[in-house]
Coordinates of C-alpha atoms in Angstrom, one line a residue:
X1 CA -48.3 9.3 25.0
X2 CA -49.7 9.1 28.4
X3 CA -50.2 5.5 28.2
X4 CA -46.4 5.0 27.3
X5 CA -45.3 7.1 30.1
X6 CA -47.3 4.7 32.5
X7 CA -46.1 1.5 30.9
X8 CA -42.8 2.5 31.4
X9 CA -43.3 3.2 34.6
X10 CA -44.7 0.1 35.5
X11 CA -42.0 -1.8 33.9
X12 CA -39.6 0.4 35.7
X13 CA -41.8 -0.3 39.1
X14 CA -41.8 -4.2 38.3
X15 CA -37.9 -4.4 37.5
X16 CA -37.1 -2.8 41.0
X17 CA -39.8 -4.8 43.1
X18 CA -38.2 -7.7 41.1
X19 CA -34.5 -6.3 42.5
X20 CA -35.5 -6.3 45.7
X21 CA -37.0 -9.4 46.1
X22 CA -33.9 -10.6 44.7
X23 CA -31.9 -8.8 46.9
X24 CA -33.9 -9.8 50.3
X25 CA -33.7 -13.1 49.2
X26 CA -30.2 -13.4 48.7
X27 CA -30.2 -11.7 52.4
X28 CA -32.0 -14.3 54.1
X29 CA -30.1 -17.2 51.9
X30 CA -26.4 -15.4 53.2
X31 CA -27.8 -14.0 56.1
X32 CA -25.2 -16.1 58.3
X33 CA -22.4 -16.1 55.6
X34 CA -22.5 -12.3 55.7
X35 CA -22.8 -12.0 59.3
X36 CA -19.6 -14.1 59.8
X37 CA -17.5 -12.2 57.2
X38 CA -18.0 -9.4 59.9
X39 CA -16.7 -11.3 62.2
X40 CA -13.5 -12.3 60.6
X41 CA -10.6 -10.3 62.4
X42 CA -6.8 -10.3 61.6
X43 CA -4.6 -11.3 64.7
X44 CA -2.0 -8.9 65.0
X45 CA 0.1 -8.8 62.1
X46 CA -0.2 -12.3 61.1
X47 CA -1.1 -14.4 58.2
X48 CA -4.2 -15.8 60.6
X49 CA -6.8 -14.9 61.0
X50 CA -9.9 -15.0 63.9
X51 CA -13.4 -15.7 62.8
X52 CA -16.8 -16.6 65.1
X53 CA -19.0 -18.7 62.1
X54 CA -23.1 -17.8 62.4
X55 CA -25.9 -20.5 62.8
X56 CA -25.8 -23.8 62.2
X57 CA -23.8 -24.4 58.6
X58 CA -26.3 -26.9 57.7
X59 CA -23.7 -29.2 59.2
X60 CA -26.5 -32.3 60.9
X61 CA -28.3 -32.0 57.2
X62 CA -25.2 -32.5 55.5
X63 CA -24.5 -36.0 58.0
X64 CA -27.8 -36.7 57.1
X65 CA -27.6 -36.5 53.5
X66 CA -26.3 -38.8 51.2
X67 CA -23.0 -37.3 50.4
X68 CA -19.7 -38.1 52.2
X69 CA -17.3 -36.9 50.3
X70 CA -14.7 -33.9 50.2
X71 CA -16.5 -33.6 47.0
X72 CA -19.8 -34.1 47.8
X73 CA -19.5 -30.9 50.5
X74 CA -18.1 -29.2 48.1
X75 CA -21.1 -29.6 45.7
X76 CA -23.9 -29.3 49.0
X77 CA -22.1 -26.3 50.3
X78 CA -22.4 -24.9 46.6
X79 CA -25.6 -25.8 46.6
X80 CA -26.7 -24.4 50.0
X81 CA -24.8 -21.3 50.1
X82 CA -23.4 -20.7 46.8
X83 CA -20.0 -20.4 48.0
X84 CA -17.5 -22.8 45.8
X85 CA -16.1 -24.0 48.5
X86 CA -13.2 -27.0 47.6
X87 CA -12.0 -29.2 50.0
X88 CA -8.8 -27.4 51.8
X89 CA -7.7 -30.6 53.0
X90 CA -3.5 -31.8 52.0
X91 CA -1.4 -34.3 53.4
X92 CA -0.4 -33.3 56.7
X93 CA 2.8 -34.6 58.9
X94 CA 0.8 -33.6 62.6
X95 CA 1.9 -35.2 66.1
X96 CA 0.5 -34.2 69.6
X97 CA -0.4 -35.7 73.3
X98 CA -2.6 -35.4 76.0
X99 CA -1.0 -34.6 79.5
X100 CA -1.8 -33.1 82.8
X101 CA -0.4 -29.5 84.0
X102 CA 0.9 -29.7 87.8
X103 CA -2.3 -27.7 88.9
X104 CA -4.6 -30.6 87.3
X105 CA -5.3 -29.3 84.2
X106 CA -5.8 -32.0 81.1
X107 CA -4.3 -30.7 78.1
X108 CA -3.8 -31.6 74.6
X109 CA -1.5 -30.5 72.6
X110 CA -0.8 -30.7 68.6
X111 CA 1.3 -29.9 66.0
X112 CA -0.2 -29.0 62.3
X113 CA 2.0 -29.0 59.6
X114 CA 1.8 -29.0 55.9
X115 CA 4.4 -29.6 53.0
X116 CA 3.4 -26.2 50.8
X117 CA 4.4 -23.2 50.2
X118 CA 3.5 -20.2 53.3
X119 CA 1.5 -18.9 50.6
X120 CA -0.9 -21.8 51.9
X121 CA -0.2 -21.6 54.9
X122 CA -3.2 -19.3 56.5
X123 CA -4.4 -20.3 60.1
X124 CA -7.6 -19.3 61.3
X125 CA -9.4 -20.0 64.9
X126 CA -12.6 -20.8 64.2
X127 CA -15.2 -20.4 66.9
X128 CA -19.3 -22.0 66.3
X129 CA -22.3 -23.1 68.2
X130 CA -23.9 -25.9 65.9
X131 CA -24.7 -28.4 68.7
X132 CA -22.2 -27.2 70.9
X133 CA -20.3 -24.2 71.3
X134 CA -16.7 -25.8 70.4
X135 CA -13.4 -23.7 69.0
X136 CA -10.7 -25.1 67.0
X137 CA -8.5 -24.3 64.2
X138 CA -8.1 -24.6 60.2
X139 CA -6.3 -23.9 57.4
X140 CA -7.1 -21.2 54.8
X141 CA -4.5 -21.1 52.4
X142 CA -6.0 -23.3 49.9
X143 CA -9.6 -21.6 49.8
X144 CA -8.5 -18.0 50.0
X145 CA -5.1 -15.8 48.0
X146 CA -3.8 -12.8 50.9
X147 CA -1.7 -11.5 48.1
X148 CA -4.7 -9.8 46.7
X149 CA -5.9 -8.7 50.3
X150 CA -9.0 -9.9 51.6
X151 CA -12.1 -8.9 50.7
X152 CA -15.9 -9.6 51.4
X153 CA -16.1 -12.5 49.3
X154 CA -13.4 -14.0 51.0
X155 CA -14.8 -13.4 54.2
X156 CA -17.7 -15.0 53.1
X157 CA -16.2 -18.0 52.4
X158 CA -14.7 -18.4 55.9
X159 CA -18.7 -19.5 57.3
X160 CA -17.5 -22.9 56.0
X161 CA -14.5 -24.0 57.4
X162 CA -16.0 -25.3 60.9
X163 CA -16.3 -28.6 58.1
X164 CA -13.1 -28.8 58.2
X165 CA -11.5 -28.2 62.0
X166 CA -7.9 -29.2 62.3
X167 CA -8.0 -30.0 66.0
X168 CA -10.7 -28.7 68.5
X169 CA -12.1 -28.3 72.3
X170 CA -16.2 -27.8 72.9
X171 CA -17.9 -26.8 75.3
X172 CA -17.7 -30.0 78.0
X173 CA -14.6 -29.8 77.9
X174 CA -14.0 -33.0 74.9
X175 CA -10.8 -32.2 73.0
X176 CA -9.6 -33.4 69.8
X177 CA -6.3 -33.7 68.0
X178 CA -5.4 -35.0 64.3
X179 CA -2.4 -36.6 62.4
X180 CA -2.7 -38.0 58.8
X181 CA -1.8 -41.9 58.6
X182 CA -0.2 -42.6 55.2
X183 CA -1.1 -46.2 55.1
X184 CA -4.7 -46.3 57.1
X185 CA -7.4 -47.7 55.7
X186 CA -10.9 -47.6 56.5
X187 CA -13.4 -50.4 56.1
X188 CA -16.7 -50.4 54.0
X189 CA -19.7 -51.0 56.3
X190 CA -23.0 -51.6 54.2
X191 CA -24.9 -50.1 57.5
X192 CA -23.0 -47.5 58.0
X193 CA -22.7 -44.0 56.1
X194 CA -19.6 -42.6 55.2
X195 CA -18.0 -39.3 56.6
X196 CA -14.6 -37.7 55.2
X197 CA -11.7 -38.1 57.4
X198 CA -11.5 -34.0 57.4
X199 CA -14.9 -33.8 59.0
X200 CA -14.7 -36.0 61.5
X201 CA -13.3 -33.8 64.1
X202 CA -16.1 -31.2 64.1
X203 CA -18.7 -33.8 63.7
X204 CA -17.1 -35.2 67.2
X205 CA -17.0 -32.2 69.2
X206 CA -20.7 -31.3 68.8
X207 CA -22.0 -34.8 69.1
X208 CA -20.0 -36.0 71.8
X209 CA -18.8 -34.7 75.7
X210 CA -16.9 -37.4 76.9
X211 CA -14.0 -39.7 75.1
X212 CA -16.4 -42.5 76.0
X213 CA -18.8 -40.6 74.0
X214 CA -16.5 -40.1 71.2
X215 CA -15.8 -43.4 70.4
X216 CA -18.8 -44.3 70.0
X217 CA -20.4 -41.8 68.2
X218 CA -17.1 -42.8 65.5
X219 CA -18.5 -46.0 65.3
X220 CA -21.3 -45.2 63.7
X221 CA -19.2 -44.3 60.6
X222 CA -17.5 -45.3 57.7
X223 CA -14.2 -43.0 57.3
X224 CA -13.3 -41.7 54.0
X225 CA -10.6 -39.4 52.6
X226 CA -9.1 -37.7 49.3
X227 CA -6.0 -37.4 50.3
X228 CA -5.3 -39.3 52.9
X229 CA -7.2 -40.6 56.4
X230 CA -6.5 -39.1 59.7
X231 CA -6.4 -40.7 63.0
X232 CA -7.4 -39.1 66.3
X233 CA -6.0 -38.1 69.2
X234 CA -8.7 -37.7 71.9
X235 CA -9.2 -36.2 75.7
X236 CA -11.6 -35.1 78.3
X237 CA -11.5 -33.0 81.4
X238 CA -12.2 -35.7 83.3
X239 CA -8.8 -37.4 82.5
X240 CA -9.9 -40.0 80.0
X241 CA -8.0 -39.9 76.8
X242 CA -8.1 -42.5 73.4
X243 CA -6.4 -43.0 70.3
X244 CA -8.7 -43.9 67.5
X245 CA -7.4 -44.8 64.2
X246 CA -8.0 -47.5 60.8
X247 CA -5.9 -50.6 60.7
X248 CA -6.6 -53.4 57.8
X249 CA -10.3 -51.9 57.2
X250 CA -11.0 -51.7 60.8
X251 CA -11.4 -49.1 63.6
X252 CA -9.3 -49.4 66.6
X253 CA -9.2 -47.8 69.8
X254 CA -5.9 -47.3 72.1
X255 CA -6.2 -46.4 75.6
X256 CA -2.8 -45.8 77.9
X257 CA -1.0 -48.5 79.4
X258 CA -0.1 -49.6 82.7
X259 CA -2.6 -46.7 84.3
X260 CA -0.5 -43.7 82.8
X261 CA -2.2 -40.3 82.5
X262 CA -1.2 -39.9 78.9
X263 CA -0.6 -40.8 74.8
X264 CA 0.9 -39.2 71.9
X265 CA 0.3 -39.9 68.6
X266 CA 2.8 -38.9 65.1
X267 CA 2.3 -39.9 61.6
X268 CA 3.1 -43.7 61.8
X269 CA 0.2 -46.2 63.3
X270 CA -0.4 -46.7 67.0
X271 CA -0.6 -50.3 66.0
X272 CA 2.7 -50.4 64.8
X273 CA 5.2 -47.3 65.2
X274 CA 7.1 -47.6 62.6
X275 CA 8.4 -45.9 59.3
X276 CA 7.5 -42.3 59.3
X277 CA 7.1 -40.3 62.1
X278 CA 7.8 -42.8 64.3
X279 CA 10.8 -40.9 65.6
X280 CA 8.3 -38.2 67.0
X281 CA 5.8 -40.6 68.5
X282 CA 9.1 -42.0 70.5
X283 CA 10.4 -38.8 71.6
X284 CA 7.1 -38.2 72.6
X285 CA 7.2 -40.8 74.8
X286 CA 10.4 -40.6 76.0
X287 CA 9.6 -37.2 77.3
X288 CA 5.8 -37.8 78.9
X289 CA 7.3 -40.9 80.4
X290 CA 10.4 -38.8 82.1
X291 CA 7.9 -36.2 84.1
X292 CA 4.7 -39.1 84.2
X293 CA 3.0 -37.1 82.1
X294 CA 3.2 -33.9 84.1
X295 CA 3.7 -31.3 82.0
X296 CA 3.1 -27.5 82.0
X297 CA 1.7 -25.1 79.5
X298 CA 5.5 -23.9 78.9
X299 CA 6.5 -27.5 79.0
X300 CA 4.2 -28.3 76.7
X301 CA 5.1 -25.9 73.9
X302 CA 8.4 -26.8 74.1
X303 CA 7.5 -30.4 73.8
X304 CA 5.8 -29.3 70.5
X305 CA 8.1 -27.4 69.6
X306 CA 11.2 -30.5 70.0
X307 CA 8.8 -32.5 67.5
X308 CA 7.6 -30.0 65.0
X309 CA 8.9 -30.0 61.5
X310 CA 10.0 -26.4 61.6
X311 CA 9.7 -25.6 57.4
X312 CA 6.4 -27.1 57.4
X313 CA 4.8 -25.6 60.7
X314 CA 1.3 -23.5 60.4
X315 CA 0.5 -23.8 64.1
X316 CA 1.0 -25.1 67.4
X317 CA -1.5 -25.4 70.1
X318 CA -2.3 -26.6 73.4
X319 CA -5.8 -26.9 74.6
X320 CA -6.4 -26.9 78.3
X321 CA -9.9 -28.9 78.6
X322 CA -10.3 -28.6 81.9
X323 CA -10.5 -24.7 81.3
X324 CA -11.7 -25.0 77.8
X325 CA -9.3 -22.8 76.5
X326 CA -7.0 -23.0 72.9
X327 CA -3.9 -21.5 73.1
X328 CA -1.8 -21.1 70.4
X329 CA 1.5 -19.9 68.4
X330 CA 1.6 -19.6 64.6
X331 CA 4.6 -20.7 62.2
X332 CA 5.7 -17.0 61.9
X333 CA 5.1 -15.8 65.1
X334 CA 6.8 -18.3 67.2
X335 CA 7.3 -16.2 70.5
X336 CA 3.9 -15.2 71.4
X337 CA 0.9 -17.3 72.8
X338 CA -2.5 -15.6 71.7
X339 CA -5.3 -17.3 73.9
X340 CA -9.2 -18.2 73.2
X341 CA -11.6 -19.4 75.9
X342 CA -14.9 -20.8 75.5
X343 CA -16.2 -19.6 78.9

């Protein structure tokens, strides 16, 4: 009888030393994941939502991998963290420009829009130190449902969105805008891996200070995209800014003309403006061109806010490089300016 009692009691003894090796090791596996989802805050009454993401997100490893995909982060961030993460990348119809305030401030502004119901439409301002300490925006209507409130696993799954940054500023003061080109088209480069279109702009801002800097560092790649392939509005602090986009299999790079301080950028190529969006890349234009690029912060939301497409707004923001600030106004909150720094 004795013996029985003891066996149990070992068994019992082994199945909780098993437990907790289980559960320490799933601690040190989500260690960051968990430590973010504490970090996620609401802001104010909003659908959006604040969030500081913890270590490194295996981002470089994932570069350095094989996989370029939407799909294949889907499956390594699976595999890493156990998250079932999906691509939250749609079409998007996104302008902005890059300007200078009348105290000297570069800024760059940018419109994010999607065709979907608000349901989708769930902003979040991301904030991470995986090379560089960098803050931008994303989208998390398509990874997580508000209806049903938001709980831990949801929180959890915020840790990956810095993959997918809609628009960003780090740390030197590099800022980076998107748009989706309908027709771009990206070249295949046997010496040259591929990255997805919706990771580019994180992959920029912590490999790169400088616009110079940027465009090279994106010539190391081959672009890819499910849905569709972004170009890139760029600027620095120093006054430099850049257009990069795909044309005919190849990357291009616009610069401003004729020694202005400024671009814009819509939906239609900077090759060719024409077709959709171009409207919005002219009126663009036509405004920067009226003040020489001179624009301030409450000049520069109401530029933004002259080109948006109003039933298909999530955000607009204006980063001030030179200050390394985002500051921006959400699709149902149109009034207020709610302000991030990196400093």
């Amino acid at each position: 009888m004795k013996r029985g009692l003891k066996l149990v009691k070992r068994i019992i003894m082994s199945i909780v030393a098993l437990l907790l090796l289980i559960i320490i090791a799933a601690g040190i596996i989500l260690r960051n994941p968990i430590k973010t989802a504490f970090t996620v805050k609401q802001i104010s009454n909003n659908p959006a939502f604040y969030c500081k993401a913890s270590g490194n997100l295996y981002f470089d490893d994932f570069l350095n991998s094989d996989g370029y995909t939407s799909e294949d982060a889907t499956r390594y961030l699976y595999k890493r963290l156990s998250l079932g993460i999906y691509n939250p990348s749609k079409n998007q119809n996104c302008s902005g420009f890059y300007a200078v305030t009348p105290e000297g401030d570069y800024i760059l502004g940018n419109n994010i829009e999607i065709p979907d119901l608000e349901m989708f439409r769930v902003p979040c301002v991301m904030e991470s130190e995986i090379n560089k300490h960098t803050i931008g925006l994303c989208n998390m209507g398509n990874v997580i449902d508000l209806r049903d409130g938001l709980d831990i696993f949801d929180k959890i799954k915020f840790y990956a969105m810095p993959y997918y940054i809609d628009g960003g500023v780090n740390e030197d003061g590099l800022g980076i805008a998107v748009a989706s080109v309908r027709n771009a088209r990206s070249a295949y480069n046997e010496n040259k891996k591929y990255i997805d279109s919706a990771m580019m702009t994180n992959a920029v801002l912590n490999h790169a200070s400088t616009v110079d800097e940027a465009v090279e560092y994106m010539e190391q790649w081959n672009v890819a995209g499910k849905y569709f392939i972004c170009h890139f509005l760029l600027g620095d602090k120093d006054g430099k800014c850049a257009v990069v986009e795909y044309n005919n299999g190849e990357m291009e790079v616009f610069y401003p003309e004729n020694g202005q301080e400024y671009m814009a950028m819509s939906n239609c190529m900077q090759a060719n403006p024409i077709g959709y969006g171009a409207d919005r890349f002219e009126s663009y234009y036509k405004s920067l061109g009226e003040c020489k690029g001179v624009v301030s912060m409450e000049k520069a939301f109401d530029l933004l806010e002259q080109n948006s497409l109003e039933s298909e707004k999530m955000w607009s923001v204006v980063f001030n490089l030179s200050k390394k600030t985002l500051n921006v106004k959400f699709f149902n909150d149109p009034e207020k300016i709610y302000t991030y720094s990196l400093s």
